[in-house]
Coordinates of C-alpha atoms in Angstrom, one line a residue:
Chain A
X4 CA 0.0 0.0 0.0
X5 CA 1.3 3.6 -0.8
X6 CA 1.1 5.7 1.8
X7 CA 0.5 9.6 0.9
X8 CA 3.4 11.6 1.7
X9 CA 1.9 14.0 4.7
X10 CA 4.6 16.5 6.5
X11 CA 2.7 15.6 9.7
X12 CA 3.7 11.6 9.5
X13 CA 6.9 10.7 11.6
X14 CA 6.5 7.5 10.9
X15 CA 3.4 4.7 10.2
X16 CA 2.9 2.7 13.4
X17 CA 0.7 0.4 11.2
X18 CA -0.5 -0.1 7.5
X19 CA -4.0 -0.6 6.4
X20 CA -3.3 -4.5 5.9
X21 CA -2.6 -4.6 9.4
X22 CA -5.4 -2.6 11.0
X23 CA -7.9 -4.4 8.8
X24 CA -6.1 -7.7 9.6
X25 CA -6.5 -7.0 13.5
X26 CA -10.1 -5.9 13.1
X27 CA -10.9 -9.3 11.8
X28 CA -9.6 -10.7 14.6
X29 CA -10.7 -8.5 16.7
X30 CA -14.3 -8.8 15.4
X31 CA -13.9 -12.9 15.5
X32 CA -13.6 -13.0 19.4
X33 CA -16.1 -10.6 19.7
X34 CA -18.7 -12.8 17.8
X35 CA -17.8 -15.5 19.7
X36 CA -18.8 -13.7 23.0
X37 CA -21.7 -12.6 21.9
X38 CA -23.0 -15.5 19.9
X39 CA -26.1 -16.1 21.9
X40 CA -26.2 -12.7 23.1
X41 CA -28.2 -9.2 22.3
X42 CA -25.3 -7.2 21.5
X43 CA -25.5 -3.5 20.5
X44 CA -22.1 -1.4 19.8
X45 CA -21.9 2.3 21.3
X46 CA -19.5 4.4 19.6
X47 CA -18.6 7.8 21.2
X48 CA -18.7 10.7 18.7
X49 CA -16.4 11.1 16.6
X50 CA -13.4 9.6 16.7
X51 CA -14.2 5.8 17.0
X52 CA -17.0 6.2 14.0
X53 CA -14.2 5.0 11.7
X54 CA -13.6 1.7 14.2
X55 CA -16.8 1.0 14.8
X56 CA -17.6 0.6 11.2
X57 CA -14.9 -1.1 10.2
X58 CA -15.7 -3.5 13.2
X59 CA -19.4 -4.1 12.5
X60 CA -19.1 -5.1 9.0
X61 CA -16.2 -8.1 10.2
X62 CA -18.8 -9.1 12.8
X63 CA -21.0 -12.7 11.9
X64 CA -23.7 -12.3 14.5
X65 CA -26.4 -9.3 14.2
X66 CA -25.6 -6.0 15.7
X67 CA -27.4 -3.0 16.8
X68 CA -25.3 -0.1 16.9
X69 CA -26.1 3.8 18.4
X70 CA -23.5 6.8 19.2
X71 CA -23.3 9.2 22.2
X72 CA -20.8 12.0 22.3
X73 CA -20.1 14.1 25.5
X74 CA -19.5 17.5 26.5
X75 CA -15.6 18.8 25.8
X76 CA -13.7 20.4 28.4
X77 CA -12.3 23.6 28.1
X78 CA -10.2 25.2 30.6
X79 CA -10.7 29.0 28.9
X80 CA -13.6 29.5 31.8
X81 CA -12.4 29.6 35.6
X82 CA -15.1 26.9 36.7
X83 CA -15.0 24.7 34.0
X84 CA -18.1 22.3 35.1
X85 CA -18.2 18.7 34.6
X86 CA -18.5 16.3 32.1
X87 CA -21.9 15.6 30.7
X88 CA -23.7 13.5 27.7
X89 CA -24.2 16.4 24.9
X90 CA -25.7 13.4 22.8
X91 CA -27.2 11.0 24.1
X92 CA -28.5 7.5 22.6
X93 CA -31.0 7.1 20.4
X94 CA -32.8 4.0 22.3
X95 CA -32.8 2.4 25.8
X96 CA -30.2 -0.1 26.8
X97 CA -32.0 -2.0 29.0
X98 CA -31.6 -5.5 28.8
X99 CA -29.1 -5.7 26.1
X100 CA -25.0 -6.7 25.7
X101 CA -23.3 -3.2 25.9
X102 CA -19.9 -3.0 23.9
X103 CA -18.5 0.8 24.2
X104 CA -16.5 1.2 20.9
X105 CA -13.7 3.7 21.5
X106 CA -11.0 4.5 19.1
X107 CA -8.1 4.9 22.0
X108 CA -7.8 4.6 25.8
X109 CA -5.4 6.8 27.3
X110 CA -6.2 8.4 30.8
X111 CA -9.2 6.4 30.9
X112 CA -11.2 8.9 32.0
X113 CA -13.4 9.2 29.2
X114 CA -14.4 5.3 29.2
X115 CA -15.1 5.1 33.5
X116 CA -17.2 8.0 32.9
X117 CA -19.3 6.3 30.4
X118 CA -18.8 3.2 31.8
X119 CA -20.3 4.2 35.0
X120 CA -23.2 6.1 33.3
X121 CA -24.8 3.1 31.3
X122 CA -24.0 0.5 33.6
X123 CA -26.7 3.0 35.5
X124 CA -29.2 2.2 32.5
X125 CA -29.8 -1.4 33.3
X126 CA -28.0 -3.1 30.2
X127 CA -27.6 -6.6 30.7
X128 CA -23.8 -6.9 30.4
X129 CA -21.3 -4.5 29.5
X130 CA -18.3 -4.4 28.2
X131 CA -15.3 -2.0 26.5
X132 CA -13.5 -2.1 23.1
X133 CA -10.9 -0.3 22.2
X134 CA -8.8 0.4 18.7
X135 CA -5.6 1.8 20.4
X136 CA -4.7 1.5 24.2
X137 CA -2.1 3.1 25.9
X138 CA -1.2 2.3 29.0
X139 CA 1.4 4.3 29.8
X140 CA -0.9 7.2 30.2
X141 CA -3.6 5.8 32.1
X142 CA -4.4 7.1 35.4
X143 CA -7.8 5.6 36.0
X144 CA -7.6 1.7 36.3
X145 CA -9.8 0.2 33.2
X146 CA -11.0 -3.3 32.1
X147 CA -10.8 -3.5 28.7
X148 CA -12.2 -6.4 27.4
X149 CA -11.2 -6.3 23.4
X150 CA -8.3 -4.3 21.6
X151 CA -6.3 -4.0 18.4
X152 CA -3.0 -2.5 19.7
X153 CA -1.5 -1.5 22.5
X154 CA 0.5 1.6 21.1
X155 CA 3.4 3.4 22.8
X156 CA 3.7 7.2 24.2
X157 CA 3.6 8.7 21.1
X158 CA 0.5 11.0 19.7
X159 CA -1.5 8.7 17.1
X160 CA -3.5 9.9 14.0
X161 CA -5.3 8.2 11.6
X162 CA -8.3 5.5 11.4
X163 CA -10.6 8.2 13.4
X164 CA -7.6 9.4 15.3
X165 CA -7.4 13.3 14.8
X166 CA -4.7 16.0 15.0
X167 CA -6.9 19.5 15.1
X168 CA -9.6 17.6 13.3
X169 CA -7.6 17.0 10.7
X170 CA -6.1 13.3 9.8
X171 CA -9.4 11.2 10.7
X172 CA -9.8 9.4 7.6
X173 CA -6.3 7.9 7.3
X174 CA -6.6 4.2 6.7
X175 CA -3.5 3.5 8.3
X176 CA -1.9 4.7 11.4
X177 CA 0.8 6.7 12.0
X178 CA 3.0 8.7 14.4
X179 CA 2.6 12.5 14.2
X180 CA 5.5 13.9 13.4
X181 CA 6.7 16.4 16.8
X182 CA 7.0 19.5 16.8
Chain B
X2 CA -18.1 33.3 57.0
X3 CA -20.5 31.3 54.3
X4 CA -20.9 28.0 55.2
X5 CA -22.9 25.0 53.1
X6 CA -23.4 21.8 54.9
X7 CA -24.3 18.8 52.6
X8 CA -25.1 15.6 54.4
X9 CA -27.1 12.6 53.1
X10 CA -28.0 8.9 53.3
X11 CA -25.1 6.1 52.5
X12 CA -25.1 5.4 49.1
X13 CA -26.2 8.9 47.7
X14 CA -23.0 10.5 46.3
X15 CA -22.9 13.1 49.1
X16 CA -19.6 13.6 49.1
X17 CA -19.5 13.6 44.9
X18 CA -22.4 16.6 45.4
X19 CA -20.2 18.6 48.2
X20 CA -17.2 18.3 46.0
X21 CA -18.9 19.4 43.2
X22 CA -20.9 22.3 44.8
X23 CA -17.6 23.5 46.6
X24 CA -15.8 23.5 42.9
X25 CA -19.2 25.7 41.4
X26 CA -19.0 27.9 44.7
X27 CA -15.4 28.7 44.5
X28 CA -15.4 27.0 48.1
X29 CA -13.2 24.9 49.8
X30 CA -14.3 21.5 50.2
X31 CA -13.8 19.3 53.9
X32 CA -15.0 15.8 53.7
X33 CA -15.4 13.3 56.4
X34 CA -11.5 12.0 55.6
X35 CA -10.2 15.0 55.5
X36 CA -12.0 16.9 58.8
X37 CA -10.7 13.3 60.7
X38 CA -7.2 14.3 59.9
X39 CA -7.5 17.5 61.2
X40 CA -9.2 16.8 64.2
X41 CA -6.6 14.3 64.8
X42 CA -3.8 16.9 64.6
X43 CA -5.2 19.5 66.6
X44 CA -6.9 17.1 69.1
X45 CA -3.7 14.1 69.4
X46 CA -4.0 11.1 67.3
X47 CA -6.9 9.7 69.8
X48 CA -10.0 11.1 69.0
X49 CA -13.1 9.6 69.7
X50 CA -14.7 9.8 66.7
X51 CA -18.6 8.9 67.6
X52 CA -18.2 10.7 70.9
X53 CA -20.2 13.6 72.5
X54 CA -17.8 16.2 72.5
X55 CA -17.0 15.4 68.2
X56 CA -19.6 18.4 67.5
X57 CA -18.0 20.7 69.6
X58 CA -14.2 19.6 68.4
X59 CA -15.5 20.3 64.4
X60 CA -17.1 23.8 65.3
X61 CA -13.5 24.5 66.8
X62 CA -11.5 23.4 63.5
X63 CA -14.1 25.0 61.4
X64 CA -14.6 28.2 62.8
X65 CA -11.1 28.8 62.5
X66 CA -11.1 27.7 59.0
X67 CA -14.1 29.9 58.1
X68 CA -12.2 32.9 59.0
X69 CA -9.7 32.6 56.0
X70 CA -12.6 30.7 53.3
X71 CA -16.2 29.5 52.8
X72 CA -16.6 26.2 53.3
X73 CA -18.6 22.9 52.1
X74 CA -18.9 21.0 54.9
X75 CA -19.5 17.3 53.2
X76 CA -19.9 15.5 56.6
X77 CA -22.8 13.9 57.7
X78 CA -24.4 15.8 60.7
X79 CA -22.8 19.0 59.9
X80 CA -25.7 20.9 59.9
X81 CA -25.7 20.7 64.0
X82 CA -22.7 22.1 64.3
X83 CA -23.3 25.0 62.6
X84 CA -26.9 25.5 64.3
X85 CA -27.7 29.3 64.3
X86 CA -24.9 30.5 62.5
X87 CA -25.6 33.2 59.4
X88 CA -25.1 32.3 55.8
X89 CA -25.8 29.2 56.3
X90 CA -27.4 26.5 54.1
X91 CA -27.7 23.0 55.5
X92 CA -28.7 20.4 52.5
X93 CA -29.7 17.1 52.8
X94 CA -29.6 14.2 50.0
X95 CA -32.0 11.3 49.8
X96 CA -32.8 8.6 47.8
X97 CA -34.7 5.3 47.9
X98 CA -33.0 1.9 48.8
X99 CA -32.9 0.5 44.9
X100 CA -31.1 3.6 44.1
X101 CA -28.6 3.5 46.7
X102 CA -28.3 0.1 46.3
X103 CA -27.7 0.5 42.8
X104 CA -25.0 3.2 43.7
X105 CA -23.2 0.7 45.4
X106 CA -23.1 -1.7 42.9
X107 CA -21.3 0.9 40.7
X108 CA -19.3 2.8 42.8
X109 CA -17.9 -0.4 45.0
X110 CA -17.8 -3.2 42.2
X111 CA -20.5 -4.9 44.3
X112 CA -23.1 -7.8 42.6
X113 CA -27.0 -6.6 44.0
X114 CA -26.8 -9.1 47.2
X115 CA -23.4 -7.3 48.6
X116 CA -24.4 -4.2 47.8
X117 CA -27.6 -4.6 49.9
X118 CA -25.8 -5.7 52.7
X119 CA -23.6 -3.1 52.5
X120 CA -26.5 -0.7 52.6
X121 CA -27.9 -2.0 55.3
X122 CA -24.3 -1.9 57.8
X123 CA -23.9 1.6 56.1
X124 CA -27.2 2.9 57.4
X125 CA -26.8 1.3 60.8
X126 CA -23.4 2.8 61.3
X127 CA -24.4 6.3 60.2
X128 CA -27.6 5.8 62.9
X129 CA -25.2 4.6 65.6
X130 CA -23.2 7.5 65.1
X131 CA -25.6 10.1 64.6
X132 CA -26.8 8.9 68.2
X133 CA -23.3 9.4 69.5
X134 CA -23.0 12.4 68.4
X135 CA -26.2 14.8 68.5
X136 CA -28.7 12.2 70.6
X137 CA -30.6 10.7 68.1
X138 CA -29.9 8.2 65.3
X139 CA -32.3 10.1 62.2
X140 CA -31.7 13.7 60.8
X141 CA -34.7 15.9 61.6
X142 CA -36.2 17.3 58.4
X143 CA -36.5 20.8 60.1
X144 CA -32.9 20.8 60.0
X145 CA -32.7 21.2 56.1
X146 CA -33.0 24.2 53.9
X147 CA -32.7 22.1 50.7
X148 CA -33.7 18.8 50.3
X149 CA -32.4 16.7 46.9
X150 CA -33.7 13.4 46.0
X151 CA -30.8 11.6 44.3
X152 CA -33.1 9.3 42.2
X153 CA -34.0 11.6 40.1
X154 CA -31.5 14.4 40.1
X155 CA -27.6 13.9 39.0
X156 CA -24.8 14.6 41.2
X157 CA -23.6 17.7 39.0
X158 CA -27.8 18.7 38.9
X159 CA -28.0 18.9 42.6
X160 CA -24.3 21.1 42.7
X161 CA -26.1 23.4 40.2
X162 CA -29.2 23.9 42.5
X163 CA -27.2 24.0 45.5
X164 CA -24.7 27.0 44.0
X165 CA -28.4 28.9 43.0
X166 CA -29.6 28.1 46.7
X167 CA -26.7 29.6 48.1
X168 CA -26.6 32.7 45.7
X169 CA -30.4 33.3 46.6
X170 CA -29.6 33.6 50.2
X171 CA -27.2 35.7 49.8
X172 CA -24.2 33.1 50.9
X173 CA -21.8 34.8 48.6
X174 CA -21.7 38.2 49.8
X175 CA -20.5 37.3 53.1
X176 CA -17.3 38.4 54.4
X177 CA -15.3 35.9 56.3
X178 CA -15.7 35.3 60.2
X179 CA -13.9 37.8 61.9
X180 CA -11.5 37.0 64.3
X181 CA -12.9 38.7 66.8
X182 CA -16.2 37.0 66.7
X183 CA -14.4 33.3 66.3
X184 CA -12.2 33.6 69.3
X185 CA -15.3 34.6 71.4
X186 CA -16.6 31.5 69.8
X187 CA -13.3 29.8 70.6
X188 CA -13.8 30.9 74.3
X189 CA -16.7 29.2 74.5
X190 CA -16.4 26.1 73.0
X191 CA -13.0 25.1 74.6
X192 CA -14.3 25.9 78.1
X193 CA -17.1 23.1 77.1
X194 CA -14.4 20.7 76.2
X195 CA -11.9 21.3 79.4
X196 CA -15.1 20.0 81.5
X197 CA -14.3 16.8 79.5
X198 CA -10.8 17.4 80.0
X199 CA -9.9 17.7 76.2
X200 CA -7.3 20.2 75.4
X201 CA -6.3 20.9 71.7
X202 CA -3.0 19.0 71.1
X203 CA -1.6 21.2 67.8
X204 CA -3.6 23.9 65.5
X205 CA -4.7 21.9 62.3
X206 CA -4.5 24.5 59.5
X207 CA -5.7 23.7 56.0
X208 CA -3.5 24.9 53.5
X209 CA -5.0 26.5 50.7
X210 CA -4.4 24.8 47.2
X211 CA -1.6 27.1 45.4
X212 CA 0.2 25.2 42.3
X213 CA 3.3 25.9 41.4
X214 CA 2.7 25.8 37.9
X215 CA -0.1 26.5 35.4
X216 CA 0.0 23.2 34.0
X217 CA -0.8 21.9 37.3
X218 CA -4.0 23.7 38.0
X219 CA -5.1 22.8 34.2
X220 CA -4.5 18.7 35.4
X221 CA -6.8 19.5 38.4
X222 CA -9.3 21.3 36.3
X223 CA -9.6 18.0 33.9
X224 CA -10.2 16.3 36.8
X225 CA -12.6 18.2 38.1
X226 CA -14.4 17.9 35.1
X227 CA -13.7 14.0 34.7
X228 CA -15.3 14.4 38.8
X229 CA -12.4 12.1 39.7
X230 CA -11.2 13.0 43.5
X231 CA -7.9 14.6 43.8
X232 CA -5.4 15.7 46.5
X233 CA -2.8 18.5 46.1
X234 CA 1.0 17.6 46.9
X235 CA -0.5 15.9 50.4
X236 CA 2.5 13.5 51.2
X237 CA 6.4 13.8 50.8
X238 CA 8.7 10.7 50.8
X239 CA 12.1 10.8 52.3
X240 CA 14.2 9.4 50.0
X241 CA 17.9 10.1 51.0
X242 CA 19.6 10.3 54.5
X243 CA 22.7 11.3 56.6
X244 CA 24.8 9.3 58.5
X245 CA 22.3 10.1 61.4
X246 CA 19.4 9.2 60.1
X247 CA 18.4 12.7 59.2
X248 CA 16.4 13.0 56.1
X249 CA 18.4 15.3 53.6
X250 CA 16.4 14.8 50.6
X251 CA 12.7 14.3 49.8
X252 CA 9.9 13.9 47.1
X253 CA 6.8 15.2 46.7
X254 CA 4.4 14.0 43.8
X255 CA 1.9 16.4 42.5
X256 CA -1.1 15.0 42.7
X257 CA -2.5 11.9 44.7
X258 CA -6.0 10.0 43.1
X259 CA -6.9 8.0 46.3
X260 CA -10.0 6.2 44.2
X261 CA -7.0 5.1 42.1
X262 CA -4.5 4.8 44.9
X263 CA -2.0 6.7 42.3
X264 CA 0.2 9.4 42.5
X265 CA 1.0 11.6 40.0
X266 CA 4.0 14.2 38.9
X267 CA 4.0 16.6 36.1
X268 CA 7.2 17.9 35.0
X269 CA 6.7 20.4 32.3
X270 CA 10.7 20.5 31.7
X271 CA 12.3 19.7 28.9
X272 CA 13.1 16.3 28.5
X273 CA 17.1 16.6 28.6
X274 CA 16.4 18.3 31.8
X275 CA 14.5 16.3 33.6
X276 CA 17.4 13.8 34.6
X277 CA 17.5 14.7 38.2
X278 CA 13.8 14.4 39.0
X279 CA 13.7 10.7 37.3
X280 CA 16.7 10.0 39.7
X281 CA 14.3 11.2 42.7
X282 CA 11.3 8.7 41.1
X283 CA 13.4 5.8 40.5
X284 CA 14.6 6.3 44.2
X285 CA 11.1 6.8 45.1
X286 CA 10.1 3.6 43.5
X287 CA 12.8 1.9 44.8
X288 CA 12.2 2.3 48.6
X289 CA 8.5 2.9 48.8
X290 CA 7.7 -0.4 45.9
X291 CA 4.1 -0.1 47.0
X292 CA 3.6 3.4 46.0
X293 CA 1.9 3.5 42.8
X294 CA 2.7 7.4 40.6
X295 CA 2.7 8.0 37.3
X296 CA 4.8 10.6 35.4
X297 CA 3.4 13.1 33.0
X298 CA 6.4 14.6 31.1
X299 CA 6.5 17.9 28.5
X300 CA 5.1 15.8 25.8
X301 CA 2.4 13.8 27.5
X302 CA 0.9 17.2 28.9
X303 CA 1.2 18.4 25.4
X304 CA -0.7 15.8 24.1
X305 CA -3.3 16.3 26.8
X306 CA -3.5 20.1 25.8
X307 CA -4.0 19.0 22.0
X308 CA -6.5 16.1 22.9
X309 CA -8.2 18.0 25.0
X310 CA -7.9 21.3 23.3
X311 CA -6.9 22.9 26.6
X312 CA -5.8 26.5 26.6
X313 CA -4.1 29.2 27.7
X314 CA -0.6 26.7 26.9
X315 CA 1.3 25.5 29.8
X316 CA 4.9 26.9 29.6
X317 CA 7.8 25.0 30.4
X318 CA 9.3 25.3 33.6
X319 CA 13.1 26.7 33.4

């Protein structure tokens, strides 16, 4: 695969072949689990749209899928609140197989937030999958159930992965380059 | 002096809601931890905590506080201490067993039959010391201002309502207690506890949050927000000694997470710099190996401003 010449790339961490490769794996195990189950996917707005999609369609058993996105943080006020869902689901969970489809798990703080909010809903089971986890950078202890990669410190675009909104629809993924 | 008391049922949050009310108030916050600590250093490390003489201990160490801040008093039975005092407003939050139960289940990592049980011991201790403490083992609903039923209002709802109950009454445009007024106060209240023969042992001062660097109030505001409990540079570690014994060297991490049991440093030098502080860590992690911390260097808090598009940018330390 060619991969387009972008000033921002250090380096690709890994080609299309492999992501999509991983995915299918990925997607296998997570049939399996759920083969008798009620699964539905969450994805959280935006980045993990590109995952989720390309997870769905490697899946053998039927899926429901929905998307939540929640409020950003900005530190330009003095108070600067608390998190909160700015988009919520689209349908109840109640009763069904949760998987929370993220594109990468840092601090974790994102994913025990949402975690904690629909296991509050009354799904039946729930679970987290992840593209890209980091570990080095995690400061909230996380149970992640189903990954792709576990990626080192290094600032990640591509495959929904952004770098000022810009990058998402790589199909590879790659290293930005640092400053 | 403004002074908002939250107390509620086990298993509602209360503490999530006093945290959060304190950080929409521009208050400090005193949990149950927290106020144990310092009525352990002012009173010697024996302090009867479900005795008679606890109300009049906390209006000692709070008073005193609430001559330098306002204060959110997260402590269950707080609202007796401050009985008859101005700018006050005393909130209580409630909510029905399956809730709190359900809170549990969540918040502890309990399955439905654990968390019950928990419940259950949780209420009885709070009764038993309520008892101890102010004579009876329920919370009299006269004593509220503001009532919040956590079944049906979020943690961050009820701060909201609580920061527009205190700005109604007028909370906010109180000046501090004057020291005048508290040591009359003072006068008072340590004549009650010589009949009991308890004398204060230190002076417990809480020391206000100042960071030493922008960065570092920008990591505590994305905590905030994330409503993940944090404590401000609260232990150091010897990690070097003389031939005496004396401790000639020390570290002090950041930040400690006690829900994650972490600590963790920011260092917003460069990276060639930073060699001495990783000498301190590694020494750090070599004679305290049950300490968890985790490092944030230049980059990773630059990636954290890019992720999370935080501004104004943190500049490096020289």
């Amino acid at each position: 695969m060619k991969v387009p010449a972008l000033p921002v790339i250090d380096r690709v961490l890994f080609t299309e072949e492999q992501v999509q490769r991983r995915i299918r794996e990925v997607a296998g195990e997570i049939s399996d689990r759920y083969r008798d189950g009620n699964l539905k996917m969450i994805g959280v707005l935006k980045g993990s749209v590109f995952f989720l999609t390309a997870l769905a369609r490697e899946l053998t058993i039927p899926v429901k899928v929905d998307f939540l996105s929640i409020s950003p943080f900005s530190n330009h006020t003095r108070a600067p609140g608390v998190v909160r869902i700015s988009k919520d689901l689209d349908e109840s969970i109640e009763g069904e197989d949760v998987l929370l489809v993220e594109d990468i798990v840092d601090t974790g703080f994102t994913a025990r937030y949402l975690l904690q909010t629909l296991a509050g809903r009354g799904p039946n089971s729930i679970a987290l999958c992840t593209m890209l986890d980091r570990p080095a950078r995690r400061i909230v202890p996380l149970k992640i159930d189903f990954k792709c990669f576990e990626i080192p410190d290094r600032f990640i675009i591509g495959c929904g992965l952004d770098y000022k909104q810009l990058y998402r629809n790589l199909n590879f993924l790659a290293v930005l380059k640092p400053d | 002096m403004a002074v908002v008391t939250v107390s509620g049922q086990p298993g509602c949050r209360t503490g999530e809601v006093a945290r959060l009310a304190a950080q929409r108030l521009g208050f400090t916050h005193l949990g149950a931890e927290r106020l144990d600590a310092l009525l352990a250093e002012e009173f010697g490390p024996v302090v009867e905590r479900a005795a008679r003489t606890w109300p009049d201990m906390a209006a000692s160490i709070l008073l005193r506080l609430a001559t330098t801040q306002h204060l959110v008093v997260g402590v269950d039975g707080a609202e007796e201490v401050f009985r008859g005092f101005p700018a006050l407003l005393r909130v209580r939050v409630v909510a029905p067993a399956n809730r709190r139960t359900g809170n549990l289940m969540l918040d502890d990592g309990l399955n439905r039959v654990e968390a019950r049980r928990a419940l259950a011991e949780r209420d009885r201790e709070s009764a038993a010391l309520r008892k101890a403490r102010f004579g009876r083992s329920t919370a009299a609903p006269e004593s509220f201002d503001l009532v919040l039923n956590a079944a049906t209002i979020d943690s961050a709802h009820m701060a909201e309502l609580i920061a527009q109950a205190a700005g109604q009454q007028g909370l906010l445009e109180h000046g501090f207690l004057s020291p005048a007024a508290e040591a009359q106060l003072q006068f008072q209240i340590r004549l009650r506890l010589a009949r009991h023969g308890i004398q204060p042992h230190g002076r417990a001062a809480l020391p206000k949050v100042q960071f030493g660097h922008p960065s570092e109030e920008i990591f505590a505001n994305l905590l905030d927000f994330y409503r993940i409990p944090w404590e401000y540079e609260p232990r150091s570690f010897p990690i070097a000694w003389d031939e005496n014994g004396n401790v000639i060297e020390s570290f002090t991490p950041d930040f400690y997470l006690p829900e994650s049991n972490l600590y963790v440093e920011l260092t917003t030098m460069k990276q060639s710099l930073v060699t001495r502080k990783n000498r301190k860590i590694r020494l750090l992690r070599e004679i305290y190996p049950h300490v968890n911390i985790q490092v944030f260097y230049q980059k990773d808090i630059m990636d954290l401003v890019m992720k999370y598009g935080l501004a104004p940018q943190a500049q490096p330390q020289p």
